[in-house]
């Protein structure tokens, strides 16, 4: 108890700018795993190494965002790729609404026919696993 009070006093006394931010704690491991599955299906790879992972089950639509690497021996500097996923609801079964990899988005309303097709393919694969 004494140590906890001391730690609180030290943190409170620190100049505001010295505290380094840390990535937000994940809120929904299920949403995150669904987004990882989207990445695996889209990239046609059996395993994706993740870096920073954030999930937002409370947003409308719920979703997850993560950095990833396809390298098996990935180092922290290798996690430069990003994927954003949006789902119909925050719990299973997840219905994929849209996803974006880097700056390209895939969904039912995309202008490019190839992007719409890739979305439908990934969505079909995700629904088969239910």
Tab-separated table of N, CA, C and O in Angstrom:
chain	number	residue	atom	x	y	z
A	1	UNK	N	0.829	-1.184	0.000
A	1	UNK	CA	0.000	0.000	0.000
A	1	UNK	C	0.872	1.245	0.000
A	1	UNK	O	0.607	2.197	-0.712
A	2	UNK	N	1.920	1.198	0.836
A	2	UNK	CA	2.837	2.330	0.942
A	2	UNK	C	3.523	2.588	-0.401
A	2	UNK	O	3.641	3.726	-0.836
A	3	UNK	N	3.939	1.497	-1.081
A	3	UNK	CA	4.583	1.631	-2.386
A	3	UNK	C	3.625	2.176	-3.432
A	3	UNK	O	4.010	2.947	-4.295
A	4	UNK	N	2.374	1.761	-3.376
A	4	UNK	CA	1.387	2.248	-4.331
A	4	UNK	C	1.164	3.742	-4.160
A	4	UNK	O	1.055	4.488	-5.133
A	5	UNK	N	1.103	4.199	-2.906
A	5	UNK	CA	0.941	5.629	-2.653
A	5	UNK	C	2.156	6.410	-3.131
A	5	UNK	O	2.025	7.488	-3.703
A	6	UNK	N	3.343	5.856	-2.898
A	6	UNK	CA	4.574	6.507	-3.342
A	6	UNK	C	4.608	6.596	-4.857
A	6	UNK	O	4.932	7.639	-5.419
A	7	UNK	N	4.240	5.516	-5.538
A	7	UNK	CA	4.231	5.520	-7.006
A	7	UNK	C	3.233	6.545	-7.530
A	7	UNK	O	3.512	7.268	-8.486
A	8	UNK	N	2.076	6.629	-6.911
A	8	UNK	CA	1.076	7.608	-7.325
A	8	UNK	C	1.591	9.025	-7.142
A	8	UNK	O	1.412	9.889	-8.002
A	9	UNK	N	2.277	9.281	-6.027
A	9	UNK	CA	2.823	10.610	-5.761
A	9	UNK	C	3.913	10.962	-6.767
A	9	UNK	O	3.982	12.098	-7.247
A	10	UNK	N	4.738	9.991	-7.129
A	10	UNK	CA	5.814	10.246	-8.098
A	10	UNK	C	5.223	10.550	-9.469
A	10	UNK	O	5.632	11.491	-10.129
A	11	UNK	N	4.251	9.760	-9.890
A	11	UNK	CA	3.623	9.988	-11.195
A	11	UNK	C	2.931	11.348	-11.229
A	11	UNK	O	3.031	12.089	-12.191
A	12	UNK	N	2.246	11.708	-10.134
A	12	UNK	CA	1.549	12.992	-10.080
A	12	UNK	C	2.531	14.156	-10.114
A	12	UNK	O	2.225	15.225	-10.636
A	13	UNK	N	3.733	13.949	-9.578
A	13	UNK	CA	4.728	15.025	-9.532
A	13	UNK	C	5.504	15.168	-10.836
A	13	UNK	O	6.194	16.162	-11.035
A	14	UNK	N	5.406	14.177	-11.744
A	14	UNK	CA	6.157	14.239	-12.994
A	14	UNK	C	5.625	15.354	-13.871
A	14	UNK	O	4.416	15.589	-13.914
A	15	UNK	N	6.503	16.051	-14.587
A	15	UNK	CA	6.016	17.034	-15.561
A	15	UNK	C	5.145	16.328	-16.591
A	15	UNK	O	5.457	15.218	-17.015
A	16	UNK	N	4.078	16.951	-16.984
A	16	UNK	CA	3.089	16.328	-17.857
A	16	UNK	C	3.693	15.805	-19.144
A	16	UNK	O	3.344	14.751	-19.621
A	17	UNK	N	4.625	16.502	-19.744
A	17	UNK	CA	5.198	16.111	-21.027
A	17	UNK	C	6.157	14.940	-20.964
A	17	UNK	O	6.532	14.404	-21.987
A	18	UNK	N	6.574	14.499	-19.788
A	18	UNK	CA	7.546	13.411	-19.701
A	18	UNK	C	6.903	12.030	-19.763
A	18	UNK	O	7.582	11.059	-20.032
A	19	UNK	N	5.641	11.921	-19.473
A	19	UNK	CA	4.995	10.616	-19.527
A	19	UNK	C	4.818	10.213	-20.991
A	19	UNK	O	4.238	10.935	-21.777
A	20	UNK	N	5.343	9.056	-21.350
A	20	UNK	CA	5.244	8.581	-22.728
A	20	UNK	C	3.954	7.821	-22.931
A	20	UNK	O	3.601	6.972	-22.116
A	21	UNK	N	3.231	8.115	-23.999
A	21	UNK	CA	1.983	7.382	-24.240
A	21	UNK	C	2.271	5.945	-24.644
A	21	UNK	O	3.292	5.664	-25.262
A	22	UNK	N	1.378	5.071	-24.278
A	22	UNK	CA	1.483	3.675	-24.694
A	22	UNK	C	0.277	3.364	-25.561
A	22	UNK	O	-0.755	4.019	-25.457
A	23	UNK	N	0.391	2.365	-26.430
A	23	UNK	CA	-0.749	2.013	-27.270
A	23	UNK	C	-1.952	1.629	-26.410
A	23	UNK	O	-1.792	1.076	-25.322
A	24	UNK	N	-3.125	1.921	-26.904
A	24	UNK	CA	-4.357	1.602	-26.181
A	24	UNK	C	-4.487	0.096	-26.005
A	24	UNK	O	-4.142	-0.674	-26.890
A	25	UNK	N	-4.956	-0.284	-24.853
A	25	UNK	CA	-5.172	-1.703	-24.597
A	25	UNK	C	-6.304	-2.214	-25.478
A	25	UNK	O	-7.264	-1.503	-25.746
A	26	UNK	N	-6.173	-3.428	-25.928
A	26	UNK	CA	-7.193	-4.021	-26.789
A	26	UNK	C	-8.484	-4.193	-26.011
A	26	UNK	O	-8.473	-4.579	-24.851
A	27	UNK	N	-9.588	-3.910	-26.659
A	27	UNK	CA	-10.873	-4.014	-25.994
A	27	UNK	C	-11.652	-5.252	-26.378
A	27	UNK	O	-12.520	-5.672	-25.650
A	28	UNK	N	-11.355	-5.824	-27.545
A	28	UNK	CA	-12.101	-6.986	-27.986
A	28	UNK	C	-11.187	-7.947	-28.743
A	28	UNK	O	-10.990	-7.795	-29.945
A	29	UNK	N	-10.648	-8.934	-28.062
A	29	UNK	CA	-9.803	-9.911	-28.743
A	29	UNK	C	-10.526	-10.617	-29.893
A	29	UNK	O	-9.909	-10.969	-30.887
A	30	UNK	N	-11.850	-10.793	-29.784
A	30	UNK	CA	-12.591	-11.451	-30.853
A	30	UNK	C	-12.627	-10.597	-32.117
A	30	UNK	O	-12.459	-11.115	-33.220
A	31	UNK	N	-12.835	-9.292	-31.969
A	31	UNK	CA	-12.797	-8.394	-33.124
A	31	UNK	C	-11.413	-8.398	-33.751
A	31	UNK	O	-11.269	-8.406	-34.971
A	32	UNK	N	-10.393	-8.379	-32.912
A	32	UNK	CA	-9.016	-8.375	-33.405
A	32	UNK	C	-8.721	-9.642	-34.195
A	32	UNK	O	-8.135	-9.583	-35.279
A	33	UNK	N	-9.140	-10.790	-33.668
A	33	UNK	CA	-8.892	-12.055	-34.365
A	33	UNK	C	-9.667	-12.119	-35.678
A	33	UNK	O	-9.190	-12.677	-36.660
A	34	UNK	N	-10.850	-11.537	-35.698
A	34	UNK	CA	-11.611	-11.497	-36.946
A	34	UNK	C	-10.873	-10.662	-37.984
A	34	UNK	O	-10.816	-11.028	-39.166
A	35	UNK	N	-10.272	-9.556	-37.567
A	35	UNK	CA	-9.524	-8.706	-38.500
A	35	UNK	C	-8.245	-9.415	-38.966
A	35	UNK	O	-7.869	-9.312	-40.132
A	36	UNK	N	-7.604	-10.148	-38.073
A	36	UNK	CA	-6.432	-10.941	-38.470
A	36	UNK	C	-6.844	-11.981	-39.510
A	36	UNK	O	-6.139	-12.208	-40.496
A	37	UNK	N	-8.011	-12.590	-39.327
A	37	UNK	CA	-8.509	-13.570	-40.299
A	37	UNK	C	-8.760	-12.910	-41.653
A	37	UNK	O	-8.477	-13.503	-42.702
A	38	UNK	N	-9.263	-11.678	-41.653
A	38	UNK	CA	-9.452	-10.945	-42.898
A	38	UNK	C	-8.102	-10.775	-43.593
A	38	UNK	O	-7.964	-11.029	-44.795
A	39	UNK	N	-7.087	-10.363	-42.831
A	39	UNK	CA	-5.750	-10.163	-43.407
A	39	UNK	C	-5.201	-11.461	-43.993
A	39	UNK	O	-4.683	-11.478	-45.116
A	40	UNK	N	-5.320	-12.562	-43.264
A	40	UNK	CA	-4.830	-13.852	-43.751
A	40	UNK	C	-5.531	-14.260	-45.044
A	40	UNK	O	-4.896	-14.711	-45.988
A	41	UNK	N	-6.848	-14.104	-45.054
A	41	UNK	CA	-7.606	-14.479	-46.247
A	41	UNK	C	-7.278	-13.589	-47.435
A	41	UNK	O	-7.165	-14.066	-48.556
A	42	UNK	N	-7.136	-12.305	-47.200
A	42	UNK	CA	-6.843	-11.377	-48.287
A	42	UNK	C	-5.437	-11.601	-48.837
A	42	UNK	O	-5.227	-11.611	-50.048
A	43	UNK	N	-4.467	-11.765	-47.933
A	43	UNK	CA	-3.067	-11.891	-48.337
A	43	UNK	C	-2.684	-13.309	-48.760
A	43	UNK	O	-1.574	-13.530	-49.249
A	44	UNK	N	-3.589	-14.267	-48.550
A	44	UNK	CA	-3.347	-15.678	-48.895
A	44	UNK	C	-2.116	-16.233	-48.180
A	44	UNK	O	-1.257	-16.881	-48.784
A	45	UNK	N	-2.048	-15.975	-46.879
A	45	UNK	CA	-0.939	-16.479	-46.076
A	45	UNK	C	-1.486	-17.157	-44.824
A	45	UNK	O	-2.549	-16.782	-44.331
A	46	UNK	N	-0.772	-18.173	-44.312
A	46	UNK	CA	-1.282	-18.901	-43.157
A	46	UNK	C	-1.092	-18.186	-41.824
A	46	UNK	O	-1.787	-18.490	-40.856
A	47	UNK	N	-0.165	-17.224	-41.754
A	47	UNK	CA	0.105	-16.570	-40.477
A	47	UNK	C	0.465	-15.107	-40.694
A	47	UNK	O	1.178	-14.777	-41.647
A	48	UNK	N	-0.035	-14.258	-39.821
A	48	UNK	CA	0.260	-12.826	-39.851
A	48	UNK	C	0.799	-12.450	-38.478
A	48	UNK	O	0.175	-12.782	-37.466
A	49	UNK	N	1.925	-11.813	-38.441
A	49	UNK	CA	2.478	-11.314	-37.187
A	49	UNK	C	1.936	-9.914	-36.961
A	49	UNK	O	2.022	-9.067	-37.843
A	50	UNK	N	1.337	-9.673	-35.790
A	50	UNK	CA	0.745	-8.377	-35.526
A	50	UNK	C	1.634	-7.532	-34.624
A	50	UNK	O	2.364	-8.049	-33.783
A	51	UNK	N	1.531	-6.220	-34.824
A	51	UNK	CA	2.237	-5.256	-33.991
A	51	UNK	C	1.244	-4.604	-33.052
A	51	UNK	O	0.742	-5.228	-32.128
A	52	UNK	N	0.900	-3.349	-33.319
A	52	UNK	CA	-0.102	-2.634	-32.534
A	52	UNK	C	-1.489	-3.080	-32.993
A	52	UNK	O	-1.768	-3.120	-34.182
A	53	UNK	N	-2.337	-3.408	-32.042
A	53	UNK	CA	-3.692	-3.849	-32.346
A	53	UNK	C	-4.659	-3.017	-31.511
A	53	UNK	O	-4.486	-2.878	-30.308
A	54	UNK	N	-5.660	-2.460	-32.163
A	54	UNK	CA	-6.689	-1.685	-31.472
A	54	UNK	C	-8.046	-2.178	-31.942
A	54	UNK	O	-8.228	-2.467	-33.115
A	55	UNK	N	-8.994	-2.261	-31.005
A	55	UNK	CA	-10.346	-2.656	-31.396
A	55	UNK	C	-11.346	-1.682	-30.798
A	55	UNK	O	-11.110	-1.076	-29.758
A	56	UNK	N	-12.464	-1.557	-31.485
A	56	UNK	CA	-13.463	-0.571	-31.124
A	56	UNK	C	-14.863	-1.183	-31.177
A	56	UNK	O	-15.645	-0.891	-32.075
A	57	UNK	N	-15.201	-2.037	-30.212
A	57	UNK	CA	-16.521	-2.667	-30.231
A	57	UNK	C	-17.653	-1.679	-29.957
A	57	UNK	O	-18.794	-1.941	-30.323
A	58	UNK	N	-17.333	-0.536	-29.359
A	58	UNK	CA	-18.369	0.430	-29.007
A	58	UNK	C	-18.737	1.389	-30.137
A	58	UNK	O	-19.707	2.127	-30.040
A	59	UNK	N	-17.968	1.395	-31.224
A	59	UNK	CA	-18.253	2.290	-32.338
A	59	UNK	C	-19.286	1.683	-33.278
A	59	UNK	O	-19.557	0.483	-33.246
A	60	UNK	N	-19.847	2.526	-34.124
A	60	UNK	CA	-20.814	2.068	-35.115
A	60	UNK	C	-20.286	2.421	-36.500
A	60	UNK	O	-20.258	3.596	-36.841
A	61	UNK	N	-19.859	1.486	-37.300
A	61	UNK	CA	-19.808	0.053	-37.023
A	61	UNK	C	-18.579	-0.299	-36.182
A	61	UNK	O	-17.577	0.408	-36.216
A	62	UNK	N	-18.656	-1.386	-35.427
A	62	UNK	CA	-17.507	-1.837	-34.651
A	62	UNK	C	-16.384	-2.274	-35.581
A	62	UNK	O	-16.633	-2.672	-36.724
A	63	UNK	N	-15.158	-2.197	-35.084
A	63	UNK	CA	-14.047	-2.598	-35.933
A	63	UNK	C	-12.747	-2.757	-35.189
A	63	UNK	O	-12.688	-2.614	-33.965
A	64	UNK	N	-11.721	-3.047	-35.957
A	64	UNK	CA	-10.379	-3.222	-35.412
A	64	UNK	C	-9.373	-2.678	-36.417
A	64	UNK	O	-9.643	-2.628	-37.622
A	65	UNK	N	-8.235	-2.274	-35.889
A	65	UNK	CA	-7.148	-1.766	-36.719
A	65	UNK	C	-5.861	-2.363	-36.165
A	65	UNK	O	-5.681	-2.441	-34.954
A	66	UNK	N	-4.987	-2.781	-37.062
A	66	UNK	CA	-3.733	-3.362	-36.595
A	66	UNK	C	-2.621	-3.139	-37.598
A	66	UNK	O	-2.866	-2.920	-38.774
A	67	UNK	N	-1.395	-3.172	-37.072
A	67	UNK	CA	-0.226	-3.194	-37.939
A	67	UNK	C	0.211	-4.649	-38.014
A	67	UNK	O	0.005	-5.424	-37.081
A	68	UNK	N	0.801	-5.015	-39.153
A	68	UNK	CA	1.178	-6.408	-39.319
A	68	UNK	C	2.415	-6.538	-40.199
A	68	UNK	O	2.820	-5.607	-40.883
A	69	UNK	N	2.977	-7.734	-40.148
A	69	UNK	CA	4.081	-8.108	-41.017
A	69	UNK	C	3.845	-9.534	-41.471
A	69	UNK	O	3.313	-10.355	-40.727
A	70	UNK	N	4.248	-9.833	-42.683
A	70	UNK	CA	4.129	-11.201	-43.188
A	70	UNK	C	5.407	-11.990	-42.932
A	70	UNK	O	5.450	-13.184	-43.208
A	71	UNK	N	6.419	-11.330	-42.410
A	71	UNK	CA	7.690	-12.006	-42.105
A	71	UNK	C	7.569	-12.812	-40.822
A	71	UNK	O	7.044	-12.321	-39.821
A	72	UNK	N	8.041	-14.036	-40.842
A	72	UNK	CA	7.978	-14.892	-39.663
A	72	UNK	C	8.924	-14.417	-38.560
A	72	UNK	O	8.649	-14.594	-37.390
A	73	UNK	N	10.038	-13.813	-38.948
A	73	UNK	CA	11.019	-13.322	-37.974
A	73	UNK	C	10.914	-11.805	-37.822
A	73	UNK	O	11.909	-11.110	-37.708
A	74	UNK	N	9.685	-11.299	-37.794
A	74	UNK	CA	9.438	-9.858	-37.798
A	74	UNK	C	10.046	-9.167	-36.578
A	74	UNK	O	9.962	-9.661	-35.459
A	75	UNK	N	10.659	-8.025	-36.854
A	75	UNK	CA	11.204	-7.162	-35.814
A	75	UNK	C	10.251	-5.978	-35.662
A	75	UNK	O	9.434	-5.723	-36.539
A	76	UNK	N	10.341	-5.224	-34.566
A	76	UNK	CA	9.415	-4.102	-34.370
A	76	UNK	C	9.369	-3.115	-35.538
A	76	UNK	O	8.317	-2.540	-35.815
A	77	UNK	N	10.448	-2.959	-36.254
A	77	UNK	CA	10.460	-2.027	-37.388
A	77	UNK	C	9.779	-2.603	-38.632
A	77	UNK	O	9.554	-1.877	-39.592
A	78	UNK	N	9.453	-3.881	-38.628
A	78	UNK	CA	8.819	-4.529	-39.780
A	78	UNK	C	7.304	-4.332	-39.836
A	78	UNK	O	6.684	-4.636	-40.841
A	79	UNK	N	6.690	-3.849	-38.765
A	79	UNK	CA	5.237	-3.724	-38.710
A	79	UNK	C	4.798	-2.389	-39.309
A	79	UNK	O	4.338	-1.492	-38.615
A	80	UNK	N	4.934	-2.285	-40.624
A	80	UNK	CA	4.606	-1.032	-41.306
A	80	UNK	C	3.311	-1.119	-42.110
A	80	UNK	O	2.798	-0.103	-42.550
A	81	UNK	N	2.786	-2.311	-42.294
A	81	UNK	CA	1.532	-2.489	-43.019
A	81	UNK	C	0.363	-2.327	-42.052
A	81	UNK	O	0.459	-2.718	-40.888
A	82	UNK	N	-0.743	-1.773	-42.541
A	82	UNK	CA	-1.928	-1.583	-41.707
A	82	UNK	C	-3.156	-2.172	-42.369
A	82	UNK	O	-3.268	-2.178	-43.592
A	83	UNK	N	-4.065	-2.656	-41.533
A	83	UNK	CA	-5.376	-3.092	-42.004
A	83	UNK	C	-6.426	-2.555	-41.034
A	83	UNK	O	-6.209	-2.548	-39.822
A	84	UNK	N	-7.520	-2.069	-41.582
A	84	UNK	CA	-8.680	-1.619	-40.821
A	84	UNK	C	-9.857	-2.496	-41.232
A	84	UNK	O	-10.070	-2.718	-42.426
A	85	UNK	N	-10.605	-2.972	-40.261
A	85	UNK	CA	-11.762	-3.822	-40.551
A	85	UNK	C	-13.005	-3.245	-39.881
A	85	UNK	O	-12.929	-2.767	-38.749
A	86	UNK	N	-14.133	-3.321	-40.561
A	86	UNK	CA	-15.419	-2.919	-40.006
A	86	UNK	C	-16.368	-4.107	-40.093
A	86	UNK	O	-16.421	-4.792	-41.118
A	87	UNK	N	-17.111	-4.321	-38.997
A	87	UNK	CA	-18.013	-5.464	-38.917
A	87	UNK	C	-19.427	-5.014	-38.590
A	87	UNK	O	-19.633	-3.917	-38.070
A	88	UNK	N	-20.389	-5.873	-38.855
A	88	UNK	CA	-21.801	-5.558	-38.623
A	88	UNK	C	-22.151	-5.400	-37.161
A	88	UNK	O	-23.052	-4.648	-36.816
A	89	UNK	N	-21.467	-6.137	-36.284
A	89	UNK	CA	-21.712	-6.012	-34.848
A	89	UNK	C	-20.437	-6.356	-34.102
A	89	UNK	O	-19.494	-6.909	-34.675
A	90	UNK	N	-20.400	-6.023	-32.810
A	90	UNK	CA	-19.194	-6.185	-32.010
A	90	UNK	C	-18.959	-7.571	-31.452
A	90	UNK	O	-17.978	-7.790	-30.752
A	91	UNK	N	-19.852	-8.522	-31.745
A	91	UNK	CA	-19.687	-9.879	-31.252
A	91	UNK	C	-19.963	-10.887	-32.349
A	91	UNK	O	-20.518	-10.552	-33.392
A	92	UNK	N	-19.562	-12.138	-32.116
A	92	UNK	CA	-19.776	-13.160	-33.131
A	92	UNK	C	-21.262	-13.461	-33.313
A	92	UNK	O	-22.025	-13.294	-32.380
A	93	UNK	N	-21.665	-13.896	-34.463
A	93	UNK	CA	-20.840	-14.042	-35.667
A	93	UNK	C	-20.611	-12.676	-36.318
A	93	UNK	O	-21.518	-11.855	-36.411
A	94	UNK	N	-19.380	-12.448	-36.722
A	94	UNK	CA	-18.999	-11.170	-37.319
A	94	UNK	C	-19.378	-11.158	-38.797
A	94	UNK	O	-19.138	-12.117	-39.513
A	95	UNK	N	-19.974	-10.068	-39.228
A	95	UNK	CA	-20.288	-9.881	-40.632
A	95	UNK	C	-19.388	-8.773	-41.148
A	95	UNK	O	-19.469	-7.635	-40.672
A	96	UNK	N	-18.522	-9.103	-42.068
A	96	UNK	CA	-17.587	-8.127	-42.617
A	96	UNK	C	-18.336	-7.107	-43.455
A	96	UNK	O	-19.083	-7.463	-44.363
A	97	UNK	N	-18.155	-5.824	-43.128
A	97	UNK	CA	-18.784	-4.749	-43.887
A	97	UNK	C	-17.820	-4.088	-44.858
A	97	UNK	O	-18.211	-3.676	-45.945
A	98	UNK	N	-16.545	-3.992	-44.452
A	98	UNK	CA	-15.554	-3.270	-45.254
A	98	UNK	C	-14.192	-3.474	-44.615
A	98	UNK	O	-14.094	-3.663	-43.417
A	99	UNK	N	-13.139	-3.435	-45.420
A	99	UNK	CA	-11.791	-3.433	-44.878
A	99	UNK	C	-10.883	-2.629	-45.789
A	99	UNK	O	-11.141	-2.476	-46.986
A	100	UNK	N	-9.847	-2.080	-45.190
A	100	UNK	CA	-8.865	-1.285	-45.929
A	100	UNK	C	-7.477	-1.802	-45.586
A	100	UNK	O	-7.168	-2.028	-44.419
A	101	UNK	N	-6.669	-1.998	-46.605
A	101	UNK	CA	-5.280	-2.364	-46.424
A	101	UNK	C	-4.471	-1.246	-47.052
A	101	UNK	O	-4.680	-0.913	-48.222
A	102	UNK	N	-3.578	-0.684	-46.243
A	102	UNK	CA	-2.838	0.510	-46.630
A	102	UNK	C	-3.852	1.590	-46.979
A	102	UNK	O	-4.651	1.964	-46.146
A	103	UNK	N	-3.879	2.049	-48.212
A	103	UNK	CA	-4.808	3.119	-48.582
A	103	UNK	C	-5.903	2.639	-49.532
A	103	UNK	O	-6.654	3.437	-50.066
A	104	UNK	N	-5.998	1.336	-49.723
A	104	UNK	CA	-7.001	0.778	-50.624
A	104	UNK	C	-8.092	0.114	-49.797
A	104	UNK	O	-7.805	-0.702	-48.924
A	105	UNK	N	-9.333	0.472	-50.091
A	105	UNK	CA	-10.466	-0.093	-49.358
A	105	UNK	C	-11.236	-1.074	-50.229
A	105	UNK	O	-11.294	-0.932	-51.451
A	106	UNK	N	-11.837	-2.047	-49.560
A	106	UNK	CA	-12.585	-3.107	-50.212
A	106	UNK	C	-13.940	-3.214	-49.521
A	106	UNK	O	-14.005	-3.333	-48.305
A	107	UNK	N	-14.999	-3.137	-50.291
A	107	UNK	CA	-16.334	-3.218	-49.727
A	107	UNK	C	-17.357	-3.341	-50.833
A	107	UNK	O	-17.037	-3.252	-52.019
A	108	UNK	N	-18.618	-3.510	-50.463
A	108	UNK	CA	-19.661	-3.703	-51.470
A	108	UNK	C	-19.943	-2.449	-52.296
A	108	UNK	O	-20.464	-2.554	-53.400
A	109	UNK	N	-19.585	-1.272	-51.802
A	109	UNK	CA	-19.877	-0.045	-52.527
A	109	UNK	C	-18.682	0.599	-53.197
A	109	UNK	O	-18.761	1.750	-53.628
A	110	UNK	N	-17.573	-0.127	-53.319
A	110	UNK	CA	-16.367	0.452	-53.914
A	110	UNK	C	-16.555	0.646	-55.418
A	110	UNK	O	-17.236	-0.134	-56.082
A	111	UNK	N	-15.934	1.676	-55.959
A	111	UNK	CA	-16.034	2.000	-57.385
A	111	UNK	C	-15.377	0.942	-58.272
A	111	UNK	O	-15.917	0.573	-59.308
A	112	UNK	N	-14.200	0.488	-57.870
A	112	UNK	CA	-13.456	-0.482	-58.678
A	112	UNK	C	-14.074	-1.873	-58.575
A	112	UNK	O	-14.194	-2.415	-57.471
A	113	UNK	N	-14.434	-2.482	-59.693
A	113	UNK	CA	-15.008	-3.831	-59.655
A	113	UNK	C	-14.075	-4.855	-59.000
A	113	UNK	O	-14.543	-5.748	-58.298
A	114	UNK	N	-12.774	-4.730	-59.224
A	114	UNK	CA	-11.820	-5.669	-58.613
A	114	UNK	C	-11.846	-5.572	-57.094
A	114	UNK	O	-11.734	-6.584	-56.404
A	115	UNK	N	-11.971	-4.357	-56.565
A	115	UNK	CA	-12.014	-4.178	-55.117
A	115	UNK	C	-13.306	-4.738	-54.530
A	115	UNK	O	-13.290	-5.315	-53.440
A	116	UNK	N	-14.418	-4.563	-55.250
A	116	UNK	CA	-15.679	-5.164	-54.801
A	116	UNK	C	-15.568	-6.687	-54.819
A	116	UNK	O	-16.012	-7.374	-53.891
A	117	UNK	N	-14.970	-7.235	-55.858
A	117	UNK	CA	-14.812	-8.695	-55.989
A	117	UNK	C	-13.942	-9.257	-54.863
A	117	UNK	O	-14.283	-10.262	-54.249
A	118	UNK	N	-12.810	-8.595	-54.588
A	118	UNK	CA	-11.931	-9.071	-53.511
A	118	UNK	C	-12.645	-9.033	-52.172
A	118	UNK	O	-12.495	-9.926	-51.343
A	119	UNK	N	-13.467	-8.002	-51.945
A	119	UNK	CA	-14.256	-7.933	-50.718
A	119	UNK	C	-15.201	-9.132	-50.629
A	119	UNK	O	-15.284	-9.793	-49.592
A	120	UNK	N	-15.920	-9.408	-51.699
A	120	UNK	CA	-16.870	-10.522	-51.702
A	120	UNK	C	-16.166	-11.853	-51.450
A	120	UNK	O	-16.700	-12.729	-50.768
A	121	UNK	N	-14.958	-12.007	-52.007
A	121	UNK	CA	-14.188	-13.233	-51.784
A	121	UNK	C	-13.832	-13.396	-50.311
A	121	UNK	O	-14.035	-14.466	-49.725
A	122	UNK	N	-13.289	-12.337	-49.710
A	122	UNK	CA	-12.892	-12.411	-48.298
A	122	UNK	C	-14.122	-12.610	-47.419
A	122	UNK	O	-14.101	-13.414	-46.481
A	123	UNK	N	-15.196	-11.921	-47.708
A	123	UNK	CA	-16.431	-12.068	-46.933
A	123	UNK	C	-16.935	-13.510	-46.995
A	123	UNK	O	-17.335	-14.088	-45.982
A	124	UNK	N	-16.910	-14.102	-48.199
A	124	UNK	CA	-17.346	-15.503	-48.352
A	124	UNK	C	-16.465	-16.443	-47.544
A	124	UNK	O	-16.968	-17.363	-46.874
A	125	UNK	N	-15.167	-16.223	-47.552
A	125	UNK	CA	-14.266	-17.064	-46.770
A	125	UNK	C	-14.526	-16.926	-45.274
A	125	UNK	O	-14.485	-17.902	-44.539
A	126	UNK	N	-14.796	-15.702	-44.822
A	126	UNK	CA	-15.079	-15.469	-43.416
A	126	UNK	C	-16.383	-16.162	-43.002
A	126	UNK	O	-16.471	-16.718	-41.908
A	127	UNK	N	-17.382	-16.142	-43.873
A	127	UNK	CA	-18.668	-16.770	-43.539
A	127	UNK	C	-18.576	-18.283	-43.536
A	127	UNK	O	-19.301	-18.942	-42.800
A	128	UNK	N	-17.671	-18.853	-44.300
A	128	UNK	CA	-17.494	-20.309	-44.312
A	128	UNK	C	-16.956	-20.810	-42.984
A	128	UNK	O	-17.195	-21.953	-42.610
A	129	UNK	N	-16.221	-19.964	-42.279
A	129	UNK	CA	-15.588	-20.378	-41.019
A	129	UNK	C	-16.513	-20.272	-39.827
A	129	UNK	O	-16.133	-20.607	-38.724
A	130	UNK	N	-17.749	-19.814	-40.019
A	130	UNK	CA	-18.688	-19.660	-38.897
A	130	UNK	C	-19.120	-20.984	-38.367
A	130	UNK	O	-19.258	-21.955	-39.008
